[in-house]
mmCIF file of C-alpha atoms and ligand atoms in Angstrom:
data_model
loop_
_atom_site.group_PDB
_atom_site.id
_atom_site.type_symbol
_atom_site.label_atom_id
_atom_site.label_comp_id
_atom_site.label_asym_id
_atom_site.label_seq_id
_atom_site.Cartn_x
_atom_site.Cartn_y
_atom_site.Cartn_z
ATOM 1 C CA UNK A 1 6.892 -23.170 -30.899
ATOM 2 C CA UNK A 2 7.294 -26.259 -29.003
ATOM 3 C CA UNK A 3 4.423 -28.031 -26.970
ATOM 4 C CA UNK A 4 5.739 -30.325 -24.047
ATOM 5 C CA UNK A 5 1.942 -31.864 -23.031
ATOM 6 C CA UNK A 6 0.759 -32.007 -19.606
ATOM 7 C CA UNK A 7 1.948 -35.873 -18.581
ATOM 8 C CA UNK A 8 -1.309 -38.450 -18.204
ATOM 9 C CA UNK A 9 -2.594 -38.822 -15.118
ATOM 10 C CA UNK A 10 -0.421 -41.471 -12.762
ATOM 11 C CA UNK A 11 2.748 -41.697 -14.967
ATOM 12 C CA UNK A 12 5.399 -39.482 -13.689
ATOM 13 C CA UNK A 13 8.912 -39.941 -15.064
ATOM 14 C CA UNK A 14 11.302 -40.085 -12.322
ATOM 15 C CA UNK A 15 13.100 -36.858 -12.433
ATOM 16 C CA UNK A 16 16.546 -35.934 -9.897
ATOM 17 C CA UNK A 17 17.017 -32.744 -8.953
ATOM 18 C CA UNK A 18 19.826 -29.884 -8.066
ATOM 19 C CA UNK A 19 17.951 -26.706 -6.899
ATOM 20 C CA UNK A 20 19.475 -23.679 -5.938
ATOM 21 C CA UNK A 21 17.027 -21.217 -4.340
ATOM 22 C CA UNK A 22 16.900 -18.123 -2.529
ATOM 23 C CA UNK A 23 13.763 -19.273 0.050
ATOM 24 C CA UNK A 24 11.814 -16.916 -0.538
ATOM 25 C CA UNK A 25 7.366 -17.465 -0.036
ATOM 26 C CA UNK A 26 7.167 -18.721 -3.475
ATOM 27 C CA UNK A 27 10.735 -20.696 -3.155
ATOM 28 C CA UNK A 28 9.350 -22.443 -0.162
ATOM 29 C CA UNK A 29 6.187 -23.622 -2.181
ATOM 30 C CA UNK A 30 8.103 -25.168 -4.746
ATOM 31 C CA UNK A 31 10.316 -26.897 -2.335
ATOM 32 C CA UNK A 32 7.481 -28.255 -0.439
ATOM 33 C CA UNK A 33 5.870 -29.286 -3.792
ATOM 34 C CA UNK A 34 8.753 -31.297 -4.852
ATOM 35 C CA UNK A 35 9.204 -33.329 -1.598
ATOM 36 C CA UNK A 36 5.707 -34.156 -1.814
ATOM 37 C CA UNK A 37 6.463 -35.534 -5.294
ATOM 38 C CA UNK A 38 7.459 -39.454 -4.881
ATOM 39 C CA UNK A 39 8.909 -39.279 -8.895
ATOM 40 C CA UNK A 40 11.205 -36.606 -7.799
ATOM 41 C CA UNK A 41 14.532 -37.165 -6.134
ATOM 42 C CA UNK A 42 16.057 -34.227 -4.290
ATOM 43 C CA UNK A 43 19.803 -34.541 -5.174
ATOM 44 C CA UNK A 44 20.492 -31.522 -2.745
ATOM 45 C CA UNK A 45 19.495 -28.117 -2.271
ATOM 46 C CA UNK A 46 21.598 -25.200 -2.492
ATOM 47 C CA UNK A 47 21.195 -21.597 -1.581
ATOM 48 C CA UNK A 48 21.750 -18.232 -3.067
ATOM 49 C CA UNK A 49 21.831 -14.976 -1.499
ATOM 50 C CA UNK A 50 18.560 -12.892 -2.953
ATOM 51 C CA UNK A 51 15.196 -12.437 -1.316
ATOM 52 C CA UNK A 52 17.326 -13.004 2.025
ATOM 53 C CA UNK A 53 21.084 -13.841 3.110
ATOM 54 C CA UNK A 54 21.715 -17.014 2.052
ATOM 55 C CA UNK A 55 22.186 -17.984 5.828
ATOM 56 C CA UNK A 56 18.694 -17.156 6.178
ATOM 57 C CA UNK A 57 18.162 -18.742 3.086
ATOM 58 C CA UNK A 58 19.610 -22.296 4.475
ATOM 59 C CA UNK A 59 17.641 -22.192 7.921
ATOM 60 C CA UNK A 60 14.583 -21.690 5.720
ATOM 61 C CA UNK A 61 15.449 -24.911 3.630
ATOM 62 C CA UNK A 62 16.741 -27.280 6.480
ATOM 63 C CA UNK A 63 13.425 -26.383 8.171
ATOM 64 C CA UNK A 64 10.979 -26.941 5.135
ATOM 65 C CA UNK A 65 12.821 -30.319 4.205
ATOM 66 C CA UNK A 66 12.516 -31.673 7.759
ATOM 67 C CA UNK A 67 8.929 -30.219 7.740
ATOM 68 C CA UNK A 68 8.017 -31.768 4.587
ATOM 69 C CA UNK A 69 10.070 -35.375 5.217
ATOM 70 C CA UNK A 70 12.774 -35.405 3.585
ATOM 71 C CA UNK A 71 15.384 -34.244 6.230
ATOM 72 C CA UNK A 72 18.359 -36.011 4.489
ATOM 73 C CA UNK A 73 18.773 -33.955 1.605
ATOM 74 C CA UNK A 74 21.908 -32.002 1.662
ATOM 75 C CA UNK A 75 21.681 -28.006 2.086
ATOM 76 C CA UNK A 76 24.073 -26.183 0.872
ATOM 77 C CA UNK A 77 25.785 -22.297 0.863
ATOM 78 C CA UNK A 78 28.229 -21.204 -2.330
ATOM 79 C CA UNK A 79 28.120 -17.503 -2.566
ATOM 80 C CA UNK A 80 27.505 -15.033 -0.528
ATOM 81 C CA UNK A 81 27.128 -11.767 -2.972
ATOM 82 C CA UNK A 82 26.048 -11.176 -6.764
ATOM 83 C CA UNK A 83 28.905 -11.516 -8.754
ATOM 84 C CA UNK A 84 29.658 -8.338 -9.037
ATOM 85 C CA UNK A 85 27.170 -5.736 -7.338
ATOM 86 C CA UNK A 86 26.235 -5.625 -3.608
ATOM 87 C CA UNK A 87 23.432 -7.550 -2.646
ATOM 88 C CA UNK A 88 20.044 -6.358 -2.084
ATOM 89 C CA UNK A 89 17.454 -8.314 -0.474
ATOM 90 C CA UNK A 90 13.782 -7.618 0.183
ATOM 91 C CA UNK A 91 11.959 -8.232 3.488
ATOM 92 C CA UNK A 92 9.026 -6.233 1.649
ATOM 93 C CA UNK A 93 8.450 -8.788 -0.604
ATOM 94 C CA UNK A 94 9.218 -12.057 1.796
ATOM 95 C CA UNK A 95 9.601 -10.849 5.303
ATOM 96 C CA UNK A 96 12.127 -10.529 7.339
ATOM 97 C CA UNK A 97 13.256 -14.160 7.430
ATOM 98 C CA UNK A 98 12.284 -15.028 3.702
ATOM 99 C CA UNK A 99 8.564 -16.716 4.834
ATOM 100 C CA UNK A 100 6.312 -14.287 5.628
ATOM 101 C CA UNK A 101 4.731 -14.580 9.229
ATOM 102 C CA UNK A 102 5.133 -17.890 9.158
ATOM 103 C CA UNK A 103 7.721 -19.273 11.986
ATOM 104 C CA UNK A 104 9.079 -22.590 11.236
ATOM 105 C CA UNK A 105 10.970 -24.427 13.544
ATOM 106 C CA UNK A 106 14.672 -24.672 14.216
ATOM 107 C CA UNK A 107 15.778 -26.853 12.187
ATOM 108 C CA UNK A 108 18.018 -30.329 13.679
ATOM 109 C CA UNK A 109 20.312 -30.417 10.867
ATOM 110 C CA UNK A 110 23.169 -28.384 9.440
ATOM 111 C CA UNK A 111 24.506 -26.517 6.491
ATOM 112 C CA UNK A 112 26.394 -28.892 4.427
ATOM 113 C CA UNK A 113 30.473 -28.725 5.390
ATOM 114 C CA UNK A 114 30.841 -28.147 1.285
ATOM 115 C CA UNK A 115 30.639 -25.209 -0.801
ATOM 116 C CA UNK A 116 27.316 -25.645 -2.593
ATOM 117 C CA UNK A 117 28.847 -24.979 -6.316
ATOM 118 C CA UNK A 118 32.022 -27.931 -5.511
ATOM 119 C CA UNK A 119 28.897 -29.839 -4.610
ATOM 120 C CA UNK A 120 26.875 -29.281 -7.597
ATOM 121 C CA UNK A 121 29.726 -29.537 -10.111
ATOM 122 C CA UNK A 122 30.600 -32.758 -8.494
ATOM 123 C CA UNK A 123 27.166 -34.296 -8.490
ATOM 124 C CA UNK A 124 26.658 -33.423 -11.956
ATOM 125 C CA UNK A 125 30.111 -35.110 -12.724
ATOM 126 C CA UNK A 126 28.917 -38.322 -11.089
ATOM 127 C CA UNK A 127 25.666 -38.812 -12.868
ATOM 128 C CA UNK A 128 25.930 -37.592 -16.213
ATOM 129 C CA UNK A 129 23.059 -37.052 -18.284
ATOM 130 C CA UNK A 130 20.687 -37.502 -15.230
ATOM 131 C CA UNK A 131 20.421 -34.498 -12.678
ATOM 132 C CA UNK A 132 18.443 -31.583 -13.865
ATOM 133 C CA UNK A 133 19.096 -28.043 -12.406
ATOM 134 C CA UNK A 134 16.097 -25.589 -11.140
ATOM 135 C CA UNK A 135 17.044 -22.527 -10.510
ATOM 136 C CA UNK A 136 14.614 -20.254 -8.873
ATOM 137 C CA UNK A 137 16.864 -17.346 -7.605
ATOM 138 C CA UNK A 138 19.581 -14.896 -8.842
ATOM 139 C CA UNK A 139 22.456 -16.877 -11.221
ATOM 140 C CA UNK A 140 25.149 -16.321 -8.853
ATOM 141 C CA UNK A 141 25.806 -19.906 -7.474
ATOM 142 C CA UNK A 142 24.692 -21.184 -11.259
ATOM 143 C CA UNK A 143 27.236 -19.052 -12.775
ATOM 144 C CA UNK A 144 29.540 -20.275 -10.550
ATOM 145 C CA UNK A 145 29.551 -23.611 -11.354
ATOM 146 C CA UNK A 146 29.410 -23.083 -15.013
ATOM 147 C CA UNK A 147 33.148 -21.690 -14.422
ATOM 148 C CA UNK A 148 34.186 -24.159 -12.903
ATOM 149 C CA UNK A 149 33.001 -26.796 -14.919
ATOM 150 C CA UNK A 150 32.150 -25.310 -18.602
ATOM 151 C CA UNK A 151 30.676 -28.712 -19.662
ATOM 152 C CA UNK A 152 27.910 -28.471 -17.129
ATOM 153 C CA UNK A 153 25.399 -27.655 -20.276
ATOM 154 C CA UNK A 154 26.103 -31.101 -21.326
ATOM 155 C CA UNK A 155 26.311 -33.306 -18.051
ATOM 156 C CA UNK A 156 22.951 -32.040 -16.510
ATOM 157 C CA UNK A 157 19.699 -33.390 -18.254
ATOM 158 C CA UNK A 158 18.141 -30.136 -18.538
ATOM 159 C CA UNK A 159 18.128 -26.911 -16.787
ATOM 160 C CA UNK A 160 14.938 -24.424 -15.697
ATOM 161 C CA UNK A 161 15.167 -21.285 -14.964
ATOM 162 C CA UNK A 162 13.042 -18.614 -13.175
ATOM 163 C CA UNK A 163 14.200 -14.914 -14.488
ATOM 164 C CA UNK A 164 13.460 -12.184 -17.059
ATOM 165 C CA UNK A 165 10.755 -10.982 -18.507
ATOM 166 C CA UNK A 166 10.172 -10.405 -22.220
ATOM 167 C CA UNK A 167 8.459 -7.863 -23.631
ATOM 168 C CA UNK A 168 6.133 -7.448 -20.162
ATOM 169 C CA UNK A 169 6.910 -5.168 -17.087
ATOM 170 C CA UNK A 170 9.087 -5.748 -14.454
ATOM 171 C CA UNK A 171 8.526 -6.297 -10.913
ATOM 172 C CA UNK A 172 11.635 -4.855 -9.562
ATOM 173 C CA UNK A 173 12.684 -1.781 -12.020
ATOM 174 C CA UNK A 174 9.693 -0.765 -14.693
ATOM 175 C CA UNK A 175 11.553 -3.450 -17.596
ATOM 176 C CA UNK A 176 13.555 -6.236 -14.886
ATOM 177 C CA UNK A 177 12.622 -8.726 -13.222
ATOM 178 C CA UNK A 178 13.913 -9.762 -9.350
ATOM 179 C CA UNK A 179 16.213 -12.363 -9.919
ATOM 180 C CA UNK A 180 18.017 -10.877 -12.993
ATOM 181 C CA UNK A 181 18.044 -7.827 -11.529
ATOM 182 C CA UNK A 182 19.725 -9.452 -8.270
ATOM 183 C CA UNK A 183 23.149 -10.682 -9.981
ATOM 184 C CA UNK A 184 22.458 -9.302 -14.247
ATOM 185 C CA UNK A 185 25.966 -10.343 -14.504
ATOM 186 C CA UNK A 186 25.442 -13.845 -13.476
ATOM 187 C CA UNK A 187 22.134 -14.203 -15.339
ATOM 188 C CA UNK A 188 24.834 -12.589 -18.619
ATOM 189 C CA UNK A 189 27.282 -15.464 -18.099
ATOM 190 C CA UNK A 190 24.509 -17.983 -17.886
ATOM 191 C CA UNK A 191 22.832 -17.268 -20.902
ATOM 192 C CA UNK A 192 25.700 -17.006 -23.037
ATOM 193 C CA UNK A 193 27.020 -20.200 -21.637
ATOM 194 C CA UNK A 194 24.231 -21.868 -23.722
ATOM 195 C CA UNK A 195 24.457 -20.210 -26.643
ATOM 196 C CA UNK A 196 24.742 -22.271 -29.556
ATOM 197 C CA UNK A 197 23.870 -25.408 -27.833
ATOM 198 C CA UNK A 198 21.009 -27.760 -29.416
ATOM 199 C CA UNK A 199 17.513 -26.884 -28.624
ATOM 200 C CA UNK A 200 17.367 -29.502 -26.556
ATOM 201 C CA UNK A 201 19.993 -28.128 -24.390
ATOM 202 C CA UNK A 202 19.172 -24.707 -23.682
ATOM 203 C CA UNK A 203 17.398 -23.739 -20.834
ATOM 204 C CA UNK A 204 13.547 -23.610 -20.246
ATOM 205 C CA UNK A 205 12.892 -19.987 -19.049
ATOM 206 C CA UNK A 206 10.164 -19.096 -16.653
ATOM 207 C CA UNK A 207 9.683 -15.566 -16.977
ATOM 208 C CA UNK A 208 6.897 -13.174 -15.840
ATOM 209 C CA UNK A 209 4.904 -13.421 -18.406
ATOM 210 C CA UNK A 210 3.886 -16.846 -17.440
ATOM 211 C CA UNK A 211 5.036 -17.071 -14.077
ATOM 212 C CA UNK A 212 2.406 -13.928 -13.182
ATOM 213 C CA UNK A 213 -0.404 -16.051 -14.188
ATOM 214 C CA UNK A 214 -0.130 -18.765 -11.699
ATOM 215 C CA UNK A 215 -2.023 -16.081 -9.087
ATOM 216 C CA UNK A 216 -2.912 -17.624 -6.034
ATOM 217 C CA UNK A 217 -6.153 -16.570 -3.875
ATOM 218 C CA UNK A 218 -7.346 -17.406 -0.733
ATOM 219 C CA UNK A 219 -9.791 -19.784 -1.853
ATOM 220 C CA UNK A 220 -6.738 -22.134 -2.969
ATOM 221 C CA UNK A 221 -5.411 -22.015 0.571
ATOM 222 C CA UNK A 222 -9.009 -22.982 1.839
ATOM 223 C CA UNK A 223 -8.628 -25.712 -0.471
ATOM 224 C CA UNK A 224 -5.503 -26.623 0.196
ATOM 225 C CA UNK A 225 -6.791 -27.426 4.170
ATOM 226 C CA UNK A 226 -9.629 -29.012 3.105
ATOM 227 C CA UNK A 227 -7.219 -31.322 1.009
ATOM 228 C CA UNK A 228 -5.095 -31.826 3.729
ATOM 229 C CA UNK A 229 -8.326 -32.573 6.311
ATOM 230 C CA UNK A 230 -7.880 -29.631 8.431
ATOM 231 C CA UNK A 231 -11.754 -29.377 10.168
ATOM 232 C CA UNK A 232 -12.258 -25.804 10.242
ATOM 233 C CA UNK A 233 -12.218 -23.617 7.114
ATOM 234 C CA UNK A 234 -8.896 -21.907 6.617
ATOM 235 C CA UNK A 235 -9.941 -18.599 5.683
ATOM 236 C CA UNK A 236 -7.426 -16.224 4.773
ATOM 237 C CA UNK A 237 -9.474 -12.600 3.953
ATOM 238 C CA UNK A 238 -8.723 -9.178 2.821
ATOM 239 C CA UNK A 239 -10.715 -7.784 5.492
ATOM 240 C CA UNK A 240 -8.883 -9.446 8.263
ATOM 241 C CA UNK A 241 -6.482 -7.863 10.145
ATOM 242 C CA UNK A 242 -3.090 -7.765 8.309
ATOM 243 C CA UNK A 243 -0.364 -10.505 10.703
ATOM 244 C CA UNK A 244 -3.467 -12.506 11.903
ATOM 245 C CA UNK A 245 -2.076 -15.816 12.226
ATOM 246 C CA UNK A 246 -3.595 -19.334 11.074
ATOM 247 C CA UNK A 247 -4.221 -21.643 13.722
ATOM 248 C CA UNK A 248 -4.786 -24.208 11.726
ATOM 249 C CA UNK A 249 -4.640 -27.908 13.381
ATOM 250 C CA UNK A 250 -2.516 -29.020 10.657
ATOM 251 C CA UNK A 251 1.456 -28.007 10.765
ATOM 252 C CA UNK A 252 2.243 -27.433 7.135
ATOM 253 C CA UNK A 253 -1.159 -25.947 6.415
ATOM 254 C CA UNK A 254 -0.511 -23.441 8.979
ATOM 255 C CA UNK A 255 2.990 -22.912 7.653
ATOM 256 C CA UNK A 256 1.799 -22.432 4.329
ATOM 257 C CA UNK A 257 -1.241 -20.119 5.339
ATOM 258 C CA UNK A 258 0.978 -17.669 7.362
ATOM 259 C CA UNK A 259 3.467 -17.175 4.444
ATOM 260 C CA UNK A 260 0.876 -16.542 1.911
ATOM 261 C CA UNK A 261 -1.229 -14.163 4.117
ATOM 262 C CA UNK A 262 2.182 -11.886 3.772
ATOM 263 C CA UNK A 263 2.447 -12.518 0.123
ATOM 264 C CA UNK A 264 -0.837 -11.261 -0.249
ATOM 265 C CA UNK A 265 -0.682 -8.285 1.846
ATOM 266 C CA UNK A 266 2.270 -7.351 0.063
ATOM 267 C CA UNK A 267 0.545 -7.752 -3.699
ATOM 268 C CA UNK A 268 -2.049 -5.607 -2.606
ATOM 269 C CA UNK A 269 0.266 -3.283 -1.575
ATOM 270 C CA UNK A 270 1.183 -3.064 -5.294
ATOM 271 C CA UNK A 271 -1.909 -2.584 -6.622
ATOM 272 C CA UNK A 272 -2.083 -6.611 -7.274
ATOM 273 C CA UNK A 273 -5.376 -7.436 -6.001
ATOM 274 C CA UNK A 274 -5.043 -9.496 -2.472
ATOM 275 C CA UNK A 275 -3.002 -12.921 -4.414
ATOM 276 C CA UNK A 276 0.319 -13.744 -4.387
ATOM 277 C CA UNK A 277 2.558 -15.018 -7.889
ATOM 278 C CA UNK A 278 3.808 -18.373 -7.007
ATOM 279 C CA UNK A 279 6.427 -17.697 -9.844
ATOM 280 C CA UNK A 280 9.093 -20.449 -8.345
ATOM 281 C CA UNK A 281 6.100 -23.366 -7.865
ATOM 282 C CA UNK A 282 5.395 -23.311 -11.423
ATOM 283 C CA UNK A 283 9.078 -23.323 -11.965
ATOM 284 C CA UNK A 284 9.375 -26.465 -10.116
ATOM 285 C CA UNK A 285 6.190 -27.944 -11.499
ATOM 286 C CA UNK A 286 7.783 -27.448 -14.992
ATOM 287 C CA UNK A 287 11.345 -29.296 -14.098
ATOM 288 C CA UNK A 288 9.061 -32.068 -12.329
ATOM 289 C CA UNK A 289 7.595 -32.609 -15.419
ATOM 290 C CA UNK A 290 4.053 -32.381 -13.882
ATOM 291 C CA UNK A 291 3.286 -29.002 -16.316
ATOM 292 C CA UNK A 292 2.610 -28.625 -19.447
ATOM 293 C CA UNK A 293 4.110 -26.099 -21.375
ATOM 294 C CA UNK A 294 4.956 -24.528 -24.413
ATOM 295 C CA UNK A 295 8.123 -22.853 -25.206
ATOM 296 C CA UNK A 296 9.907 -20.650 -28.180
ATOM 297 C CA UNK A 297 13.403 -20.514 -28.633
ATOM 298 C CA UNK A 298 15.292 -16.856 -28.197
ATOM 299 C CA UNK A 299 18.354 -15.583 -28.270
ATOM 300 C CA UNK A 300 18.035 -13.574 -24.268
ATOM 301 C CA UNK A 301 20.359 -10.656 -23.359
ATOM 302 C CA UNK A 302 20.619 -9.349 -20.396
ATOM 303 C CA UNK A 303 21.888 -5.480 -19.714
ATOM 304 C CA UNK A 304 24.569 -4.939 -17.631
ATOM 305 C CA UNK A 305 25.025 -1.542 -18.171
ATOM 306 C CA UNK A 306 22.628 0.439 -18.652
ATOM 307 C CA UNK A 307 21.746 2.493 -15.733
ATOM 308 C CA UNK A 308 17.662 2.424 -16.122
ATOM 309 C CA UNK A 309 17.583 -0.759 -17.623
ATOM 310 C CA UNK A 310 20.322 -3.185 -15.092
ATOM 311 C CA UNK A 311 18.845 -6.659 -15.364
ATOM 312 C CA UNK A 312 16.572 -6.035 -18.123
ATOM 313 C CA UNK A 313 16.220 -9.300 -20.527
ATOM 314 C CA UNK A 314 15.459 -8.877 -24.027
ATOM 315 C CA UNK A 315 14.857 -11.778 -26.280
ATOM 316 C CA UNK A 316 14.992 -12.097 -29.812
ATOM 317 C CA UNK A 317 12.421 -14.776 -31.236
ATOM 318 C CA UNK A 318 13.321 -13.819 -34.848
ATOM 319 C CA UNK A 319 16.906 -13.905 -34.790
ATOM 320 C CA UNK A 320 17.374 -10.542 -35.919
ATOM 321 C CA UNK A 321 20.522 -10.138 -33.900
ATOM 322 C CA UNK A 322 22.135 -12.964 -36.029
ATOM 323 C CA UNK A 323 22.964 -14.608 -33.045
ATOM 324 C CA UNK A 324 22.891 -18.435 -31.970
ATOM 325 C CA UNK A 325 19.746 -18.944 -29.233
ATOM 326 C CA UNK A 326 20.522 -19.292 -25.987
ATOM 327 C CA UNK A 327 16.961 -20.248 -24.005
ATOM 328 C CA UNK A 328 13.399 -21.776 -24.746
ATOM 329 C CA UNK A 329 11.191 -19.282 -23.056
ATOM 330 C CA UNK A 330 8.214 -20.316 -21.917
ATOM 331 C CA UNK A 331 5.070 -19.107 -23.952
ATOM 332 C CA UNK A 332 2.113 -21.125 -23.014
ATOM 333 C CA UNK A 333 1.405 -22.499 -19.171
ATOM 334 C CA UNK A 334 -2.234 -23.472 -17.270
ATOM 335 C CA UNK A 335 -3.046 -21.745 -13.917
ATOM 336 C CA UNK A 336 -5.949 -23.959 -13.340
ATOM 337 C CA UNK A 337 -4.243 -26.982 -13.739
ATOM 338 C CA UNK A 338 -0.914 -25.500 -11.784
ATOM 339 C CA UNK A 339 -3.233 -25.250 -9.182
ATOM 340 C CA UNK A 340 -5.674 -28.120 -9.486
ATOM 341 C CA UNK A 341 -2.470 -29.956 -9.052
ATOM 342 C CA UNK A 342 -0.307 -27.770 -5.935
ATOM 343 C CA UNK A 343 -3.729 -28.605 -3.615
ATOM 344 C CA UNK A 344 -3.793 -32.030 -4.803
ATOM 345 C CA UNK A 345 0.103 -32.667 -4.042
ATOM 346 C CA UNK A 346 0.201 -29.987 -0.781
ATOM 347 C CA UNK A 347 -2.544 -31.124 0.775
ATOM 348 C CA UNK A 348 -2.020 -34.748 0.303
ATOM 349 C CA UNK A 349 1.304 -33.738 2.104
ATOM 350 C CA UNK A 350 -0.426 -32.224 4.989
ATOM 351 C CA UNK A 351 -1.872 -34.996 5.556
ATOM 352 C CA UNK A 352 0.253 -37.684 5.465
ATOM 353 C CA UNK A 353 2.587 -35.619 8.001
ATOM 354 C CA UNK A 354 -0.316 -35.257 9.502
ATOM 355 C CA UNK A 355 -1.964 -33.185 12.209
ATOM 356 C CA UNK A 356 0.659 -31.993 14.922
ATOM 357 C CA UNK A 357 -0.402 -30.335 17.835
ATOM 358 C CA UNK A 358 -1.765 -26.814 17.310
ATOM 359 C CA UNK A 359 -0.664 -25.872 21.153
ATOM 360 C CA UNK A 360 2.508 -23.955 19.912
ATOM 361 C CA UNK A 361 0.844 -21.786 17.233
ATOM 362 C CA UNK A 362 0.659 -18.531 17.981
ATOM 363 C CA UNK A 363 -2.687 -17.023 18.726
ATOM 364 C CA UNK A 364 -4.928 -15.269 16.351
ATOM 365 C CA UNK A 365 -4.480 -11.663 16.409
HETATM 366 C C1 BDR B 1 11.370 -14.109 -8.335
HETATM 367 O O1 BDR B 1 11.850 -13.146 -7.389
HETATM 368 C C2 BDR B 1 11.807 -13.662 -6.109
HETATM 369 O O2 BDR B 1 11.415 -12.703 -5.167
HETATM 370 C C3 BDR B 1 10.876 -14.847 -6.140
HETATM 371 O O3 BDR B 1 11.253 -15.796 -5.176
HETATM 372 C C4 BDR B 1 11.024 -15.367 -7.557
HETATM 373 O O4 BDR B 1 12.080 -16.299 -7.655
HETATM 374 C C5 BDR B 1 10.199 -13.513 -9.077
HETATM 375 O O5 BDR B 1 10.592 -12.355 -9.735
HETATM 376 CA CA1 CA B 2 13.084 -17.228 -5.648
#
């Protein structure tokens, strides 16, 4: 096992990232966290067909980067479809549009004229040894580029996954997890791309086991106002009406408060309790370097074929299959502090956007 410490308290190594998402309620935390991260540079943002289109999935990012201040960061498409099998989103999960009730605005700027993996194989050409990858939807577009440039293990600084689950229940099929189960073949390639590597190399995996901890309640989006100096309590209750809509003074809060309310509603729909898994936040507070973490190293496989079991990822931690690893899977993480922290860094966002007019948001239902 392998510790990486929670950093001290005002040092943050600078940190450059490519992320390829599939925005997505919990996508669209994590890219709001990172912009309000000064250490972290946003090298560009691509976008992967998965919890929506990935059209859907770039108006969702052009809007949360001009939201959040950070409007120049490129946003780009690469593929369309899992590698192999037909694409299956779910508006259950994240709405119809990917962000619950929430409504953001049209964004000014457009899709990048490049295909997103040209774009990340390029960058990662350019800067050698400096850009890591965070990768919080299906493999597809991540796949992709490891085709077309095979020495992408060893020109990014790290990579960081969110996928699998080992040796805990699914949330898509009784033994996968949503994004593997997306594009299995994708998550396949990927895997065995890095097998072999130094540990240093190989990927850090967030899976469910440790992603499903980092629960968020209403009381951390009341917090998360208060943070961001919004005067009345944003209160966000199981016994309100389900598509009651925040009216909250400030933009992002309000934002942020309408996409969770869904999240919630749909957890509890599951039998999850009225919280929402913010599996891609902690994601992107682990390749920000903000979280600390420990990790084992496992040799992952991921079924293809097996009708039951599609996207299923298995790791061996003993090497009993004789094989090289291929991934450093998270094994230790800190809700409190993954949350102490997304207030802290959200609402301190809020508020230095600060308060735009609350005439356009819609009225409480
Ligand atoms: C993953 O699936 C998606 O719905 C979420 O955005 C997250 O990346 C969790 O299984
Ligand atoms: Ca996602």
């Amino acid at each position: 096992m392998r510790e990486y410490p929670t950093p001290v308290a005002g040092f943050r190594e600078p940190v450059s990232l490519l992320v390829d998402c599939d925005t997505g309620i919990d996508d669209a935390l994590a890219l709001a966290y990172l912009c309000s991260q000064p250490h972290v540079e946003l090298v560009a943002v691509s976008c992967a067909p998965g919890n929506v289109a990935a059209e859907q999935v770039a108006r969702n990012n052009l809007s949360l980067l001009e939201l959040c201040g950070r409007p120049e960061v490129p946003v780009a498409i690469g593929a369309r479809a899992p590698l192999r099998i037909p694409l299956v989103t779910t508006p259950e999960t994240h709405g119809p549009h990917g962000i619950g009730y929430a409504e953001l605005p049209e964004p000014h700027g457009k899709v990048h004229g490049r295909d997103a993996v040209e774009l990340w194989v390029e960058a990662a050409r350019a800067r050698p040894g400096e850009l890591t990858a965070l990768l919080t939807a299906p493999l597809t577009n991540f796949a992709l580029a490891l085709r077309a440039e095979p020495r992408l293990p060893a020109l990014l600084r790290g990579v960081v996954i969110m996928g699998g689950s080992y040796y805990y229940q699914g949330n898509t099929t009784p033994t996968a997890e949503w994004n593997t189960h997306v594009d299995p073949h994708a998550a396949a390639e990927v895997f065995a791309a890095f097998s072999g590597l130094p540990e240093d190399r190989l990927p850090v995996v967030c899976a469910l086991e440790t992603t499903e901890r980092i629960e968020m309640m209403p009381e951390h989006v009341a917090a998360l106002a208060v943070e961001a100096g919004c005067m009345e309590p944003e209160l966000v209750l199981p016994d309100q009406p389900e598509g009651r809509r925040s009216t909250a003074s400030n933009e992002l809060v309000r934002h942020v408060s309408d996409m969770l309310r869904f999240y919630f509603e749909f957890h509890r729909r599951y039998d999850q309790g009225y919280v929402a898994h913010i599996h891609d936040y902690f994601a992107a507070s682990v390749a920000a370097g903000t979280a600390g973490i420990c990790t084992r190293t496992a040799t992952v496989h991921v079924e293809t074929a097996a009708p039951r079991l599609i996207g299923t990822t298995v790791a061996d931690f003993r090497g009993l299959w004789g094989e090289s690893p291929n991934a450093r899977i998270v094994s230790e993480n800190h809700p409190e502090e993954a949350f102490a922290e997304l207030v802290r860094a959200l609402g301190g966002l809020g508020r230095r956007l600060g308060s735009r007019s609350a005439r356009n948001a819609p009225e409480a239902g």
